[in-house]
Amino acid sequence: MARVLVVEDEYLIAMSTSMLLEEEGHVVELAANGARGLEMALSSPPDLIITDYMMPQMNGLDMIVEL
């Protein structure tokens, strides 16, 4: 079982991804933009990050570069 951070601004995509991962036994945390995802990843590093590219406030690539 892994802790997975899903960073996605589209609600339906975030929820469906979360549900699929949880069905496989993973613990999922959601962030709605790159800035929040960065905060969450720095405060409690996940085992895996799945991120969208185009999001408000900070895109996925900028978030990964900051990490």
PDB file of C-alpha atoms in Angstrom:
ATOM      1  CA  MET A   1       0.000   0.000   0.000  1.00  0.00           C
ATOM      2  CA  ALA A   2       1.395   3.389  -1.014  1.00  0.00           C
ATOM      3  CA  ARG A   3       0.540   6.954  -0.061  1.00  0.00           C
ATOM      4  CA  VAL A   4      -0.350   8.726  -3.301  1.00  0.00           C
ATOM      5  CA  LEU A   5      -0.753  12.465  -3.806  1.00  0.00           C
ATOM      6  CA  VAL A   6      -3.043  13.274  -6.744  1.00  0.00           C
ATOM      7  CA  VAL A   7      -2.698  16.885  -7.900  1.00  0.00           C
ATOM      8  CA  GLU A   8      -5.556  17.678 -10.266  1.00  0.00           C
ATOM      9  CA  ASP A   9      -7.822  20.700 -10.697  1.00  0.00           C
ATOM     10  CA  GLU A  10     -10.634  18.852 -12.521  1.00  0.00           C
ATOM     11  CA  TYR A  11     -12.915  17.467  -9.817  1.00  0.00           C
ATOM     12  CA  LEU A  12     -14.200  14.442 -11.757  1.00  0.00           C
ATOM     13  CA  ILE A  13     -10.712  13.360 -12.836  1.00  0.00           C
ATOM     14  CA  ALA A  14      -9.375  13.760  -9.298  1.00  0.00           C
ATOM     15  CA  MET A  15     -12.232  11.766  -7.786  1.00  0.00           C
ATOM     16  CA  SER A  16     -12.152   8.939 -10.344  1.00  0.00           C
ATOM     17  CA  THR A  17      -8.365   8.607 -10.030  1.00  0.00           C
ATOM     18  CA  SER A  18      -8.672   8.604  -6.254  1.00  0.00           C
ATOM     19  CA  MET A  19     -11.386   5.951  -6.286  1.00  0.00           C
ATOM     20  CA  LEU A  20      -9.381   3.654  -8.579  1.00  0.00           C
ATOM     21  CA  LEU A  21      -6.266   3.940  -6.419  1.00  0.00           C
ATOM     22  CA  GLU A  22      -8.200   3.417  -3.186  1.00  0.00           C
ATOM     23  CA  GLU A  23      -9.833   0.285  -4.632  1.00  0.00           C
ATOM     24  CA  GLU A  24      -6.308  -1.093  -5.068  1.00  0.00           C
ATOM     25  CA  GLY A  25      -5.556  -0.401  -1.401  1.00  0.00           C
ATOM     26  CA  HIS A  26      -3.626   2.862  -1.650  1.00  0.00           C
ATOM     27  CA  VAL A  27      -4.085   5.869   0.618  1.00  0.00           C
ATOM     28  CA  VAL A  28      -4.864   8.910  -1.526  1.00  0.00           C
ATOM     29  CA  GLU A  29      -4.582  12.622  -0.764  1.00  0.00           C
ATOM     30  CA  LEU A  30      -5.925  15.248  -3.179  1.00  0.00           C
ATOM     31  CA  ALA A  31      -4.666  18.722  -4.040  1.00  0.00           C
ATOM     32  CA  ALA A  32      -6.523  21.031  -6.425  1.00  0.00           C
ATOM     33  CA  ASN A  33      -3.478  22.933  -7.727  1.00  0.00           C
ATOM     34  CA  GLY A  34       0.297  22.769  -7.868  1.00  0.00           C
ATOM     35  CA  ALA A  35       0.843  25.231  -5.032  1.00  0.00           C
ATOM     36  CA  ARG A  36      -1.243  23.149  -2.634  1.00  0.00           C
ATOM     37  CA  GLY A  37       0.337  19.948  -3.943  1.00  0.00           C
ATOM     38  CA  LEU A  38       3.791  21.379  -3.251  1.00  0.00           C
ATOM     39  CA  GLU A  39       2.788  22.290   0.321  1.00  0.00           C
ATOM     40  CA  MET A  40       1.388  18.828   0.942  1.00  0.00           C
ATOM     41  CA  ALA A  41       4.382  17.016  -0.592  1.00  0.00           C
ATOM     42  CA  LEU A  42       6.876  19.042   1.433  1.00  0.00           C
ATOM     43  CA  SER A  43       5.018  18.647   4.726  1.00  0.00           C
ATOM     44  CA  SER A  44       4.472  14.901   4.389  1.00  0.00           C
ATOM     45  CA  PRO A  45       6.253  13.326   1.387  1.00  0.00           C
ATOM     46  CA  PRO A  46       4.093  10.762  -0.434  1.00  0.00           C
ATOM     47  CA  ASP A  47       5.359   7.562  -2.032  1.00  0.00           C
ATOM     48  CA  LEU A  48       4.025   8.679  -5.430  1.00  0.00           C
ATOM     49  CA  ILE A  49       2.755  11.910  -6.986  1.00  0.00           C
ATOM     50  CA  ILE A  50       0.353  11.901  -9.916  1.00  0.00           C
ATOM     51  CA  THR A  51      -0.061  15.405 -11.295  1.00  0.00           C
ATOM     52  CA  ASP A  52      -1.852  17.270 -14.016  1.00  0.00           C
ATOM     53  CA  TYR A  53       0.231  19.671 -16.078  1.00  0.00           C
ATOM     54  CA  MET A  54      -2.069  22.675 -16.602  1.00  0.00           C
ATOM     55  CA  MET A  55      -3.532  23.973 -13.345  1.00  0.00           C
ATOM     56  CA  PRO A  56      -4.159  27.351 -11.728  1.00  0.00           C
ATOM     57  CA  GLN A  57      -1.623  28.982  -9.366  1.00  0.00           C
ATOM     58  CA  MET A  58       1.212  26.558 -10.224  1.00  0.00           C
ATOM     59  CA  ASN A  59       1.371  23.984 -13.010  1.00  0.00           C
ATOM     60  CA  GLY A  60       2.497  20.409 -12.493  1.00  0.00           C
ATOM     61  CA  LEU A  61       5.943  20.870 -14.049  1.00  0.00           C
ATOM     62  CA  ASP A  62       6.750  23.883 -11.842  1.00  0.00           C
ATOM     63  CA  MET A  63       5.605  21.891  -8.808  1.00  0.00           C
ATOM     64  CA  ILE A  64       7.911  18.976  -9.659  1.00  0.00           C
ATOM     65  CA  VAL A  65      10.847  21.333 -10.346  1.00  0.00           C
ATOM     66  CA  GLU A  66      10.334  22.921  -6.915  1.00  0.00           C
ATOM     67  CA  LEU A  67      10.321  19.523  -5.264  1.00  0.00           C
TER      68      LEU A  67
END
